[in-house]
mmCIF file of C-alpha atoms in Angstrom:
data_model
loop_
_atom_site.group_PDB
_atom_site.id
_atom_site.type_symbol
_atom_site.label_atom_id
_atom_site.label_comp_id
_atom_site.label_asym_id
_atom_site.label_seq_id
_atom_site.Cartn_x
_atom_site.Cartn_y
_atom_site.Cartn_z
ATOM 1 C CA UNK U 1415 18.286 -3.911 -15.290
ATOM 2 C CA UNK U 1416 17.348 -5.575 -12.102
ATOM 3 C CA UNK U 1417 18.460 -9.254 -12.367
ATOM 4 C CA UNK U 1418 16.048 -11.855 -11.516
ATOM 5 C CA UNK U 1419 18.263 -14.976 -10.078
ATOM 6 C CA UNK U 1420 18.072 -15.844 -6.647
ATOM 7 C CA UNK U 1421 19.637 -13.195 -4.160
ATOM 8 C CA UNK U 1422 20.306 -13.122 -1.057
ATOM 9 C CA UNK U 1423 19.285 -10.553 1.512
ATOM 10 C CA UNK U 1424 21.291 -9.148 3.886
ATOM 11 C CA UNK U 1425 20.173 -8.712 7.282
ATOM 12 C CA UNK U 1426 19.977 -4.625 8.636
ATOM 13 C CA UNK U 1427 19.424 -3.216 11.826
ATOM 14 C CA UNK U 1428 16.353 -1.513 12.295
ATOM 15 C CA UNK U 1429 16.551 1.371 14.648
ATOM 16 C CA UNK U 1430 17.570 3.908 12.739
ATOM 17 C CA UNK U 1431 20.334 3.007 10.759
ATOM 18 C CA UNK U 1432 20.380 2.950 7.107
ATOM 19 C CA UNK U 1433 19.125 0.075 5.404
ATOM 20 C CA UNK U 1434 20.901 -2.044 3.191
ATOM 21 C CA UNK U 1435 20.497 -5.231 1.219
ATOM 22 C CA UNK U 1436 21.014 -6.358 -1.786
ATOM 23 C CA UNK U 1437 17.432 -5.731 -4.705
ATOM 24 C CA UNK U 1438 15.043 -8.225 -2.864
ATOM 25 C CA UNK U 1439 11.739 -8.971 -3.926
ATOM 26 C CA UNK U 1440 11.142 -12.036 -2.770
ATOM 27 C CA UNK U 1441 9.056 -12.925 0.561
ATOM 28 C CA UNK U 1442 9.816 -15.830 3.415
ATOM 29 C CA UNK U 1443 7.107 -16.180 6.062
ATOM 30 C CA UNK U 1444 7.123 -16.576 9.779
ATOM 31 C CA UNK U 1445 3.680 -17.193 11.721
ATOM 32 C CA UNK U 1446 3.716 -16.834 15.165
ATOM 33 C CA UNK U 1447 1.237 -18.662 17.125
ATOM 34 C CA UNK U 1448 -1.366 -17.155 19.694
ATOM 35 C CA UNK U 1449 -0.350 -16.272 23.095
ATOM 36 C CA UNK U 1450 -3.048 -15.469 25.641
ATOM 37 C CA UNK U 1451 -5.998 -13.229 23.395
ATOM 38 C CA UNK U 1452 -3.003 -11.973 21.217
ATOM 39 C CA UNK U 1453 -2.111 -13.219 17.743
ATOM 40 C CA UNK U 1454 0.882 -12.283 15.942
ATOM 41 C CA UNK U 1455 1.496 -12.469 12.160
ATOM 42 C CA UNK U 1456 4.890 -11.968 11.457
ATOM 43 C CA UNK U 1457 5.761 -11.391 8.055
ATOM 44 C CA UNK U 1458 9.296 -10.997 6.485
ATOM 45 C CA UNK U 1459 9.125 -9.541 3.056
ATOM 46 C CA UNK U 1460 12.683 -7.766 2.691
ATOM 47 C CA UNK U 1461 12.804 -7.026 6.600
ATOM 48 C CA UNK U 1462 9.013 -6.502 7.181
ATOM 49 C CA UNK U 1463 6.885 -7.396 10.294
ATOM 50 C CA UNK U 1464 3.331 -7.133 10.577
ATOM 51 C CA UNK U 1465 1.442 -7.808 13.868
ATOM 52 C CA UNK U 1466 -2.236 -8.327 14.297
ATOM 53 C CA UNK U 1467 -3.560 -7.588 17.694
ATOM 54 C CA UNK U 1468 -7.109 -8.915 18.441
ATOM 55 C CA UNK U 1469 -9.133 -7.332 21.281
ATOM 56 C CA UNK U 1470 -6.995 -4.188 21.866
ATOM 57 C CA UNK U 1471 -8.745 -0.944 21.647
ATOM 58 C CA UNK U 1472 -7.307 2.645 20.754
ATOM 59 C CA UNK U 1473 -7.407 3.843 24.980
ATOM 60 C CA UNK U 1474 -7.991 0.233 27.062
ATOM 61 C CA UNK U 1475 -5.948 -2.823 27.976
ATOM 62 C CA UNK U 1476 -6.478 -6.247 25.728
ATOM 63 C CA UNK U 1477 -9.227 -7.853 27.252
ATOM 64 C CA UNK U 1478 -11.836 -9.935 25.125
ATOM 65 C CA UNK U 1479 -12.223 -10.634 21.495
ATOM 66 C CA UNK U 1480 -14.893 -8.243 20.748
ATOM 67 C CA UNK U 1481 -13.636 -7.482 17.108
ATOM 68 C CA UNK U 1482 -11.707 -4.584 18.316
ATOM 69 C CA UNK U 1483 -8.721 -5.439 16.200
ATOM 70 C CA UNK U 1484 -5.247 -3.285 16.066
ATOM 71 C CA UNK U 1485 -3.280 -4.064 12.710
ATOM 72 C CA UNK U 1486 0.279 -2.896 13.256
ATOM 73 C CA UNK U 1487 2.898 -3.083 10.187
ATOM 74 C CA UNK U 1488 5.968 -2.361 10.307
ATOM 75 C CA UNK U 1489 9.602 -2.560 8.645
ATOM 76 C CA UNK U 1490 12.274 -4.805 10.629
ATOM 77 C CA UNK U 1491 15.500 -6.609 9.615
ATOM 78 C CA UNK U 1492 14.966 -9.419 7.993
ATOM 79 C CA UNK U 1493 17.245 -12.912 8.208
ATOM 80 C CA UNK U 1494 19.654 -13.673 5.280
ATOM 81 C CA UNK U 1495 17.291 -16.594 3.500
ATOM 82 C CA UNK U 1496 17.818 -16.744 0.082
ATOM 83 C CA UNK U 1497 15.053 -16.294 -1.966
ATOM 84 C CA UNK U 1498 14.231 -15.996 -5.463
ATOM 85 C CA UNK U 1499 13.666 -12.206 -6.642
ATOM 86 C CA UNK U 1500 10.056 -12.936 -8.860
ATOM 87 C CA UNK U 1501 8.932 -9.240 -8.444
ATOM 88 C CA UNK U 1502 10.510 -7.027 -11.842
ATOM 89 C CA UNK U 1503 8.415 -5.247 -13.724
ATOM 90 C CA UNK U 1504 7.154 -7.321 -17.115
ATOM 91 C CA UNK U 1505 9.766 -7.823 -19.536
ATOM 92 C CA UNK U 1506 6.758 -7.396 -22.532
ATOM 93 C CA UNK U 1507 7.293 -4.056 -23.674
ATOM 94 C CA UNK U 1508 4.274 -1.941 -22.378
ATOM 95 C CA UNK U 1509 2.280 -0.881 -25.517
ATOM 96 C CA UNK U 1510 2.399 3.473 -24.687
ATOM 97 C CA UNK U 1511 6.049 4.896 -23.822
ATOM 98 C CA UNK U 1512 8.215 2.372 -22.271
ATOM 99 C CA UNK U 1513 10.551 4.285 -20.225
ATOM 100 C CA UNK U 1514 14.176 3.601 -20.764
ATOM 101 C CA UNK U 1515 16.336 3.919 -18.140
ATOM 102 C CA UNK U 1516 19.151 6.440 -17.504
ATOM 103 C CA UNK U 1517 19.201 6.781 -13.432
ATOM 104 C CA UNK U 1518 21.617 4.642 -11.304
ATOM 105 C CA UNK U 1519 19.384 1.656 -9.721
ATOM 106 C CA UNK U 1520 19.212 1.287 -6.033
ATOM 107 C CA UNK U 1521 18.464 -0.918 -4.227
ATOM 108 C CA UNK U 1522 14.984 -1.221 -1.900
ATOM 109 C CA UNK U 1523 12.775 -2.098 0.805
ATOM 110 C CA UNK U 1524 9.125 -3.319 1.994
ATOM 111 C CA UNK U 1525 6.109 -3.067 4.003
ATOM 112 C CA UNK U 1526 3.483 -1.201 7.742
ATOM 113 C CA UNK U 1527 -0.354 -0.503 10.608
ATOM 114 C CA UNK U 1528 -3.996 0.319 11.086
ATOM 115 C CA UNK U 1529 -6.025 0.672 13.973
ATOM 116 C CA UNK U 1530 -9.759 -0.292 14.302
ATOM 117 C CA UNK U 1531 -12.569 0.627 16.840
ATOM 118 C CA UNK U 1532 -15.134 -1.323 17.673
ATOM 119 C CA UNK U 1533 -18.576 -0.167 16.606
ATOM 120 C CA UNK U 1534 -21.992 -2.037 15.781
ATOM 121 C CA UNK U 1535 -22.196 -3.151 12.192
ATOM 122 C CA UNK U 1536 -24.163 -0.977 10.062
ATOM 123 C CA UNK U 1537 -25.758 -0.902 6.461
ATOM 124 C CA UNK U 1538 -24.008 1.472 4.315
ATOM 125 C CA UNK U 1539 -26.219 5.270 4.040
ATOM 126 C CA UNK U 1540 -28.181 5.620 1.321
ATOM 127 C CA UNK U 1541 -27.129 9.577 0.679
ATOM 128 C CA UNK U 1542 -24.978 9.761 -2.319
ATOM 129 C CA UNK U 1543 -22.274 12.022 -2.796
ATOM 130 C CA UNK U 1544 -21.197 13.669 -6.116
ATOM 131 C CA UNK U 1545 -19.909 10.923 -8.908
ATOM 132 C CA UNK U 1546 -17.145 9.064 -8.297
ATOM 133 C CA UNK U 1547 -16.964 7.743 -12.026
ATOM 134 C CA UNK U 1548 -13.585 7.467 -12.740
ATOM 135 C CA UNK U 1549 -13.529 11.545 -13.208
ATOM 136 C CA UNK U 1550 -9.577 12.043 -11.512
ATOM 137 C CA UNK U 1551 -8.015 10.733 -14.661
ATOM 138 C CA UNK U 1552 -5.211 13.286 -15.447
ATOM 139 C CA UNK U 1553 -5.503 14.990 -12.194
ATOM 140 C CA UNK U 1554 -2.724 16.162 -10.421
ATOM 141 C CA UNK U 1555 -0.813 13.472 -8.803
ATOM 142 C CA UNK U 1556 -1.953 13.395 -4.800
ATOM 143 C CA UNK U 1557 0.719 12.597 -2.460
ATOM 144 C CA UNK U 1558 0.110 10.470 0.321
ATOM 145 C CA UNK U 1559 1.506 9.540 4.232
ATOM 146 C CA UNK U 1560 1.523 5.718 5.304
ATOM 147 C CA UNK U 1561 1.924 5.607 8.787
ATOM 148 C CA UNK U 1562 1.308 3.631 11.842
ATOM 149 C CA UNK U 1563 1.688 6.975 14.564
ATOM 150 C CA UNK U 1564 0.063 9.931 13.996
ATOM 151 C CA UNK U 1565 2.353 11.836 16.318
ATOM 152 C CA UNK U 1566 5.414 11.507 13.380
ATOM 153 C CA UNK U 1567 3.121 13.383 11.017
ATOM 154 C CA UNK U 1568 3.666 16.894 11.604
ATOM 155 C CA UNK U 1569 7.142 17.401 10.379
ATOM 156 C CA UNK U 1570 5.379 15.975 6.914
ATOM 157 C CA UNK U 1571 2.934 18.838 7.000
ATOM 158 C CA UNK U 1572 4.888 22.394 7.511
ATOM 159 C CA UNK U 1573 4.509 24.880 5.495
ATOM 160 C CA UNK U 1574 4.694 23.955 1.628
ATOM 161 C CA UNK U 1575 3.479 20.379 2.047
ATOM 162 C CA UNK U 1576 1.971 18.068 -0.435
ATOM 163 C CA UNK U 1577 0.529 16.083 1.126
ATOM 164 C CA UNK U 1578 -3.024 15.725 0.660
ATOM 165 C CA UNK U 1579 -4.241 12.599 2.398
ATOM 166 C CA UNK U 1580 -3.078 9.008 5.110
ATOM 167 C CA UNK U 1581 -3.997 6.191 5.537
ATOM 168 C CA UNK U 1582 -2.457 3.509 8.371
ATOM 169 C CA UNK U 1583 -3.833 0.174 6.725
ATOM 170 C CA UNK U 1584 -6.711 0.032 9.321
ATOM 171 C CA UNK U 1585 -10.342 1.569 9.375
ATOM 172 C CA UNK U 1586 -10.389 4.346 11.285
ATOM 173 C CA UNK U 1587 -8.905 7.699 10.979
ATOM 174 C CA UNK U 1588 -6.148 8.661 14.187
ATOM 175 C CA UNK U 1589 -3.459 10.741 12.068
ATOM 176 C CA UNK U 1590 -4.660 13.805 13.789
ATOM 177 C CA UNK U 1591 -3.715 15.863 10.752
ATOM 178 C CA UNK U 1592 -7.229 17.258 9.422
ATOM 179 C CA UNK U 1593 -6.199 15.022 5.558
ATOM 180 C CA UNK U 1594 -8.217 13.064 4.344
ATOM 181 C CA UNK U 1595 -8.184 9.805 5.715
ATOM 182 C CA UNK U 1596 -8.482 6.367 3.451
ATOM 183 C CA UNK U 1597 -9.787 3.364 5.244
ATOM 184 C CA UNK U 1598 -8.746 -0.217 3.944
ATOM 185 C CA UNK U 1599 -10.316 -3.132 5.104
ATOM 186 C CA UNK U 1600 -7.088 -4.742 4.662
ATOM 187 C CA UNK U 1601 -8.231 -8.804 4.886
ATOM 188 C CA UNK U 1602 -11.685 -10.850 5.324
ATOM 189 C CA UNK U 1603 -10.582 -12.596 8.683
ATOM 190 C CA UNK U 1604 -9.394 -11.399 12.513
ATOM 191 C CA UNK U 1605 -12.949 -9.347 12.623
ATOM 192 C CA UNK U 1606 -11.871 -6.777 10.184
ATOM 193 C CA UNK U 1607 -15.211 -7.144 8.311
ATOM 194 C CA UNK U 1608 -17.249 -7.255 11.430
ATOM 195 C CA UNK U 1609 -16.455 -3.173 12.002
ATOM 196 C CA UNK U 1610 -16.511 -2.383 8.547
ATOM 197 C CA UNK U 1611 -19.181 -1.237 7.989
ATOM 198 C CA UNK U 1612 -19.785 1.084 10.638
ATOM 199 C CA UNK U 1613 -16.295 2.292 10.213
ATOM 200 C CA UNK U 1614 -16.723 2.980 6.625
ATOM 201 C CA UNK U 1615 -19.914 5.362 7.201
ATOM 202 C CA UNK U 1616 -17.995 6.977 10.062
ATOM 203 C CA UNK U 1617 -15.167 7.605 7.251
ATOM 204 C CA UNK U 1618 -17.484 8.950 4.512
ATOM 205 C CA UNK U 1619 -19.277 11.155 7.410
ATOM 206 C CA UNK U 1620 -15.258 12.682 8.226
ATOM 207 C CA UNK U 1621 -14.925 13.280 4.269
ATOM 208 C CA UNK U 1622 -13.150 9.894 2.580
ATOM 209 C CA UNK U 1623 -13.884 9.717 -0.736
ATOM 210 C CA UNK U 1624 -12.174 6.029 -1.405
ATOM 211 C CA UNK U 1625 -11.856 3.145 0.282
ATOM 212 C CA UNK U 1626 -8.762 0.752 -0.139
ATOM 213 C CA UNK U 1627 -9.769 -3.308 -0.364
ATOM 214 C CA UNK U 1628 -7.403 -6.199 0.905
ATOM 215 C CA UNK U 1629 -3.959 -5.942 1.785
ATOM 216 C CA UNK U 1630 -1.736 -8.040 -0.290
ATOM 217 C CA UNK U 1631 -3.759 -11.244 -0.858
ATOM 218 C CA UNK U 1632 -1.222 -12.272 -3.188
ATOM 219 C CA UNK U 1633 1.082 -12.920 0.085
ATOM 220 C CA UNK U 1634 0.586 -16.123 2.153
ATOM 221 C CA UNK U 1635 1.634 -13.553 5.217
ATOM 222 C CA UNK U 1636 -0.618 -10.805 4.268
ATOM 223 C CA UNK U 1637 -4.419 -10.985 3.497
ATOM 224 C CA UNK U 1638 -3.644 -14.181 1.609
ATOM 225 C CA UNK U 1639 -7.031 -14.875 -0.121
ATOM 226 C CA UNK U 1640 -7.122 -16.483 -3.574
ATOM 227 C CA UNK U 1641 -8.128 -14.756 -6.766
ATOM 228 C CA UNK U 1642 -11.567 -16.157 -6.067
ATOM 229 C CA UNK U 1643 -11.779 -15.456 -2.234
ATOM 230 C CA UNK U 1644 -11.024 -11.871 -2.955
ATOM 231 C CA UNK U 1645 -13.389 -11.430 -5.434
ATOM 232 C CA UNK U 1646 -16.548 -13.151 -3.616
ATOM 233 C CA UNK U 1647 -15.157 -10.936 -0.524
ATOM 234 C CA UNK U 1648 -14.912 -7.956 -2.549
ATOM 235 C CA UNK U 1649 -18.075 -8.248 -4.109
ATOM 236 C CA UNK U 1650 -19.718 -8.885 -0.658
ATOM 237 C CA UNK U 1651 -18.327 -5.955 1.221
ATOM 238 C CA UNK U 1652 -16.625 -3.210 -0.838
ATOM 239 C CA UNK U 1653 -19.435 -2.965 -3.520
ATOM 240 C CA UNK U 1654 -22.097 -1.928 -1.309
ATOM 241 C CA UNK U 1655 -20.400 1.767 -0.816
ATOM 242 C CA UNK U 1656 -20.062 1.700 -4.682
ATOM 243 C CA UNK U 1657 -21.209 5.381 -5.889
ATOM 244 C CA UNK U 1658 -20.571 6.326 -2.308
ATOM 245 C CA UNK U 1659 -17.000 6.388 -2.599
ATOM 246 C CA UNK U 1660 -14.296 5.481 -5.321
ATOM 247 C CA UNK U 1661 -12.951 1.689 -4.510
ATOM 248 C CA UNK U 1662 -9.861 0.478 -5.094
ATOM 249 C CA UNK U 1663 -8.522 -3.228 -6.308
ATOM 250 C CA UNK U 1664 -6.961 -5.417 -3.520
ATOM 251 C CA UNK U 1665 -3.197 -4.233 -2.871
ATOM 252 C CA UNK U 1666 -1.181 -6.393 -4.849
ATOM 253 C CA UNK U 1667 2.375 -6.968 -4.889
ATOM 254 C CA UNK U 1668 5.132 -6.150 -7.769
ATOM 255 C CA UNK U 1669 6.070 -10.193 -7.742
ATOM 256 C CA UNK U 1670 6.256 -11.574 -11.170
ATOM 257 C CA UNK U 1671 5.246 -15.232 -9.930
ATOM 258 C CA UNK U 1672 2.429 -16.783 -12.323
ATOM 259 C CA UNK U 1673 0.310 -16.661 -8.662
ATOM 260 C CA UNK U 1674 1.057 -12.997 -7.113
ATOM 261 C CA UNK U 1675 1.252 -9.525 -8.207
ATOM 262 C CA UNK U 1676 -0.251 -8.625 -11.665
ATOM 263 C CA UNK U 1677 -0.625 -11.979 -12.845
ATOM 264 C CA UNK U 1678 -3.058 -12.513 -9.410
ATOM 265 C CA UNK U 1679 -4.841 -9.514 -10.327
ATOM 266 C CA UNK U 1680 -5.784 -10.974 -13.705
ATOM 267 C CA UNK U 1681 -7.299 -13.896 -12.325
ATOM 268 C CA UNK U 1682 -9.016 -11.554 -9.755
ATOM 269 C CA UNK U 1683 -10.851 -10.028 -12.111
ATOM 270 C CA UNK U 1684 -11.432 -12.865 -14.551
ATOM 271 C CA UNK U 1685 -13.045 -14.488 -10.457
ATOM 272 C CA UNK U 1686 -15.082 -11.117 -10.611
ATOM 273 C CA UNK U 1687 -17.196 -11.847 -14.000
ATOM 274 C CA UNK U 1688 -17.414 -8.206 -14.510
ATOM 275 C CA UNK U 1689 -19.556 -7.669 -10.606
ATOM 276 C CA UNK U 1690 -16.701 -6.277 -8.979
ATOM 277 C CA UNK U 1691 -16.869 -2.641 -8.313
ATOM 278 C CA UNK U 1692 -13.203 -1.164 -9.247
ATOM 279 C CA UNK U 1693 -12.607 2.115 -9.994
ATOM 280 C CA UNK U 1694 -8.929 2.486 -9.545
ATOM 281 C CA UNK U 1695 -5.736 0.041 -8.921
ATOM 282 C CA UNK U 1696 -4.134 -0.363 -5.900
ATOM 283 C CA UNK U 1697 -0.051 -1.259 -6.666
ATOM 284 C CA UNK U 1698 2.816 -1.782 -4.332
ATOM 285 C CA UNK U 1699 6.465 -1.983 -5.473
ATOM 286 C CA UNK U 1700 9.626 -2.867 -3.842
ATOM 287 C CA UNK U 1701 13.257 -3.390 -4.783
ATOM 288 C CA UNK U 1702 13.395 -1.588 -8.569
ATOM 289 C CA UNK U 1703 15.026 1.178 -9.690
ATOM 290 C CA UNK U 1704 12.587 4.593 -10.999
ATOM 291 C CA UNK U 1705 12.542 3.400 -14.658
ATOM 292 C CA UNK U 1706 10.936 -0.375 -13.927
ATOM 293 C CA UNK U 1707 8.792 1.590 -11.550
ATOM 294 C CA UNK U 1708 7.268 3.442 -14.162
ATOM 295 C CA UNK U 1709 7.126 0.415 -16.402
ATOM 296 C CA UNK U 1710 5.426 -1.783 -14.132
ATOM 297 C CA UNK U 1711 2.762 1.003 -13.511
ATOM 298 C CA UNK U 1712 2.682 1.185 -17.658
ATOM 299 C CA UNK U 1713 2.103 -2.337 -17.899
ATOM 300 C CA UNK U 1714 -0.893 -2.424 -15.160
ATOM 301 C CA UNK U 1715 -2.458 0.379 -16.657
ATOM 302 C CA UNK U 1716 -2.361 -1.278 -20.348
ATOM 303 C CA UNK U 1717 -3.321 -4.398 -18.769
ATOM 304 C CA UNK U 1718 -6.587 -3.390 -16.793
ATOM 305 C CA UNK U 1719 -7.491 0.128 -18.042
ATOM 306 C CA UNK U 1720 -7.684 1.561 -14.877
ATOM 307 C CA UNK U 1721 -6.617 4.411 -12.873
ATOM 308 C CA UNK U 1722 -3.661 3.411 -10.355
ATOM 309 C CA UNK U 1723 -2.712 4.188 -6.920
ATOM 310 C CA UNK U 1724 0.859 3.470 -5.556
ATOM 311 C CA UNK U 1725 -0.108 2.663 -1.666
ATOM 312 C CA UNK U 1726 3.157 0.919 -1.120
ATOM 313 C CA UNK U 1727 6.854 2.309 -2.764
ATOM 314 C CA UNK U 1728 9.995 1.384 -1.275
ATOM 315 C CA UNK U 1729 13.592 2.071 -2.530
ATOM 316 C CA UNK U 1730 16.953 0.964 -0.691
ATOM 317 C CA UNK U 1731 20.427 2.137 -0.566
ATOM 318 C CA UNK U 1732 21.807 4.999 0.703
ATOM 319 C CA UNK U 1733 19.563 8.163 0.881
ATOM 320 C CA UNK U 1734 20.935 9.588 -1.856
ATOM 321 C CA UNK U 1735 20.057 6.920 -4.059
ATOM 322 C CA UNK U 1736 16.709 6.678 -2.970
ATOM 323 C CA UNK U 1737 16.760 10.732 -3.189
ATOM 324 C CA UNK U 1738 17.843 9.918 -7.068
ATOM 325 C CA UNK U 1739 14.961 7.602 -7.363
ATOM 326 C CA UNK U 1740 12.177 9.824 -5.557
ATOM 327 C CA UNK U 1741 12.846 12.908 -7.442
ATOM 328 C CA UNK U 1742 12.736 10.868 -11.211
ATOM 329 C CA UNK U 1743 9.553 8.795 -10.455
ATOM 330 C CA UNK U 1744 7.723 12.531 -9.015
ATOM 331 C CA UNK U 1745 9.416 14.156 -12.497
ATOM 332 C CA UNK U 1746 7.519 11.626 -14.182
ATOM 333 C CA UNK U 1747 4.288 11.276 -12.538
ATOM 334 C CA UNK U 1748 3.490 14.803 -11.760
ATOM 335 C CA UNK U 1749 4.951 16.582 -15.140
ATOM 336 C CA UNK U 1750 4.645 13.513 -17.993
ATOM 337 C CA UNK U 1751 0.860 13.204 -19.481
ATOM 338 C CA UNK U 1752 1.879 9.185 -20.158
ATOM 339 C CA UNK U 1753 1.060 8.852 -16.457
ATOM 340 C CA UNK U 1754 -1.751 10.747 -16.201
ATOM 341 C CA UNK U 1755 -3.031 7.546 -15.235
ATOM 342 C CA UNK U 1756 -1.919 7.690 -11.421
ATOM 343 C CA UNK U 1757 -3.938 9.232 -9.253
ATOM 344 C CA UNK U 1758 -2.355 8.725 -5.691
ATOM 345 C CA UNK U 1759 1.567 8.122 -4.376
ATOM 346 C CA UNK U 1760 2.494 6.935 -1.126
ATOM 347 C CA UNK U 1761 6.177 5.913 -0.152
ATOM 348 C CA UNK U 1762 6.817 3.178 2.762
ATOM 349 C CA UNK U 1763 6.344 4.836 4.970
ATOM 350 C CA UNK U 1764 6.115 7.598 7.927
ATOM 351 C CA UNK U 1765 8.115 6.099 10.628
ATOM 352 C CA UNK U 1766 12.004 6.484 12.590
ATOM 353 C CA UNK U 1767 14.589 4.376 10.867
ATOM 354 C CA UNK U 1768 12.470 5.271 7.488
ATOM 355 C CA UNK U 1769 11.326 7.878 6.437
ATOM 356 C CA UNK U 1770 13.104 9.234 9.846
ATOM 357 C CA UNK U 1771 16.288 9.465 11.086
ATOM 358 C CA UNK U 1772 16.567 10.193 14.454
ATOM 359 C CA UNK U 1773 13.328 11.679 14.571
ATOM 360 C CA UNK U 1774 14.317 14.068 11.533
ATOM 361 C CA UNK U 1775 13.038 14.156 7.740
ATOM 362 C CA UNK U 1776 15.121 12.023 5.097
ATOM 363 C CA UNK U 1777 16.743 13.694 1.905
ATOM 364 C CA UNK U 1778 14.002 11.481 0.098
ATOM 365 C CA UNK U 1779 11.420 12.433 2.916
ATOM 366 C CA UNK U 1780 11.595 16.159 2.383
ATOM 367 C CA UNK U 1781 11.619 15.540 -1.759
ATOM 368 C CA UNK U 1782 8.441 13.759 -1.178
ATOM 369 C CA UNK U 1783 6.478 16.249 1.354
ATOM 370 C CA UNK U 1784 7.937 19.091 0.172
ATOM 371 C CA UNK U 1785 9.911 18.710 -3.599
ATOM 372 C CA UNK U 1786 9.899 18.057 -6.746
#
């Protein structure tokens, strides 16, 4: 069982050598101010960076603010701050099947990018597609690729993939693959919600049937919104496309603080008042083993009553351990009814030093794309 007293994290080198740390969950934040029209958010949450990029476009030099906005997320070493590890799963027995472990636990890591065009805002279409009423329950588990380039795709799409859809934390679609893409609006500041809606027509035009909310409110470094920001944002610009396409909960961390991860998303939805569209849960996880996995996604389904979506997994330790831990969470999710429940699995994510080494597929790589 993961311990929960303070730990502290190891710093790793990033560029393609393995990762390792000690079980981390806790975050540490470092803002970087603005230099000329670019701001940079730097966020450390076990050796993660994000940087936001205002007025860059897909194919032109910076040179305005004009809502363009380039969201770029990706895993780097982290300093050795101690931090308190609030993030295991609930230690109330879930109320169906708590899963007892019997894997070795290994250790883990964090979180990644998105890319936005500009475009005139529009009002969402009118045309409705088939339902979206909460009909995937107790479909087959859909396997996902997080990435920020679309270029390190292709090796995650040979012959035998699984993979069924991307996403890149941003609003438009530049995987190149021909999946389905997933747009997330990912926060309610730096001009995301200025292209939104434009964007999001463009998406359900392409064939996206979901939409992902904010990224990590929960985290002062992330979206960082409060339970009632979220909702009144939520409620503003996510449940217009309701009936359009299926929407997901913000993405909320696996900390156990009274003010982040599950305990956040209560208040959330007690902000809501029942006028938030939800149709399915957006969860990330970092630094468990498979079997507190699997709890904590017991414990947010018995909590809410929802379908769930893992957009954000991360194991550490040596491949093989993470191999160990891939292949029992897919045994489990794909082949036990209890999780029937989760709809959509993504792992942290498509990108050299990761999910790549040395520009090659990981043991726990090619078990996602291609095993189990």
């Amino acid at each position: 069982m993961v311990s929960k007293s303070l730990i502290a994290l190891a710093a790793a080198a990033f560029a393609g050598e393995t990762l390792a740390a000690s079980i981390h969950r806790g975050h540490e934040h470092l803002h970087v101010g603005k230099r000329d029209i670019v701001t940079q958010m730097v966020t450390q949450t076990a050796w993660t960076t994000v940087t936001v990029t205002l007025g860059q476009s897909a194919n032109a030099a910076p040179t305005a603010v004009d809502n363009n906005t380039k969201l770029t997320k990706s895993r780097l070493s982290s300093s050795s701050t101690a931090v308190a590890a609030p993030a295991e799963a609930s230690s109330a027995a879930p109320s169906i099947n708590t899963i007892v472990p019997n894997v070795a636990v290994v250790n883990a890591p964090a979180s990644p990018s998105a890319t936005q065009n500009s475009a005139p805002a529009a009002a969402p279409s009118t045309t409705t597609p088939e339902s979206t009423e909460n009909k995937s329950i107790g479909q087959r588990l859909q396997r996902g690729l997080a990435y920020n380039d679309g270029k390190l795709l292709q090796s995650f799409l040979g012959s035998g993939s699984k993979a069924t859809w991307v996403y890149n934390w941003g609003q438009v679609d530049d995987s190149g693959t021909g999946l389905e893409f997933v747009p997330m609006l990912w926060g309610t500041d730096k001009g995301f919600p200025q292209s939104w809606n434009a964007n999001a027509q463009k998406a359900i035009d392409a064939g996206s049937k979901a939409f992902l909310s904010f990224n990590e409110p929960d985290l002062s470094s992330q979206s960082n919104l409060s339970p009632q920001a979220a909702a009144d944002g939520h409620i503003q610009y996510m449940n217009p496309w309701a009936g359009k396409v299926r929407i997901s909960s913000p993405s909320i961390t696996n900390s156990d603080d009274p003010n982040m991860g599950l305990n956040w998303m209560q208040k959330f939805f007690d902000a809501c008042n029942g006028q938030c569209k939800v149709d399915f849960l957006a969860l990330h996880s970092y630094g468990t083993d498979g079997p507190t996995v699997l709890n904590h996604l017991l414990d947010a389904y018995n909590r809410f009553k929802k379908p769930v979506w893992v957009t954000e997994l991360g194991f550490a330790g040596d491949d093989d351990q993470v191999n160990q831990a891939m292949e029992y969470v897919l045994d489990h999710l794909e082949n036990n009814s209890t999780f029937s429940f989760v709809e959509r699995f993504t792992y942290f994510m498509v990108a050299e030093g990761q999910m790549l080494r040395n520009s090659q597929l990981t043991t726990f790589a090619k078990t996602f794309a291609y095993g189990a």
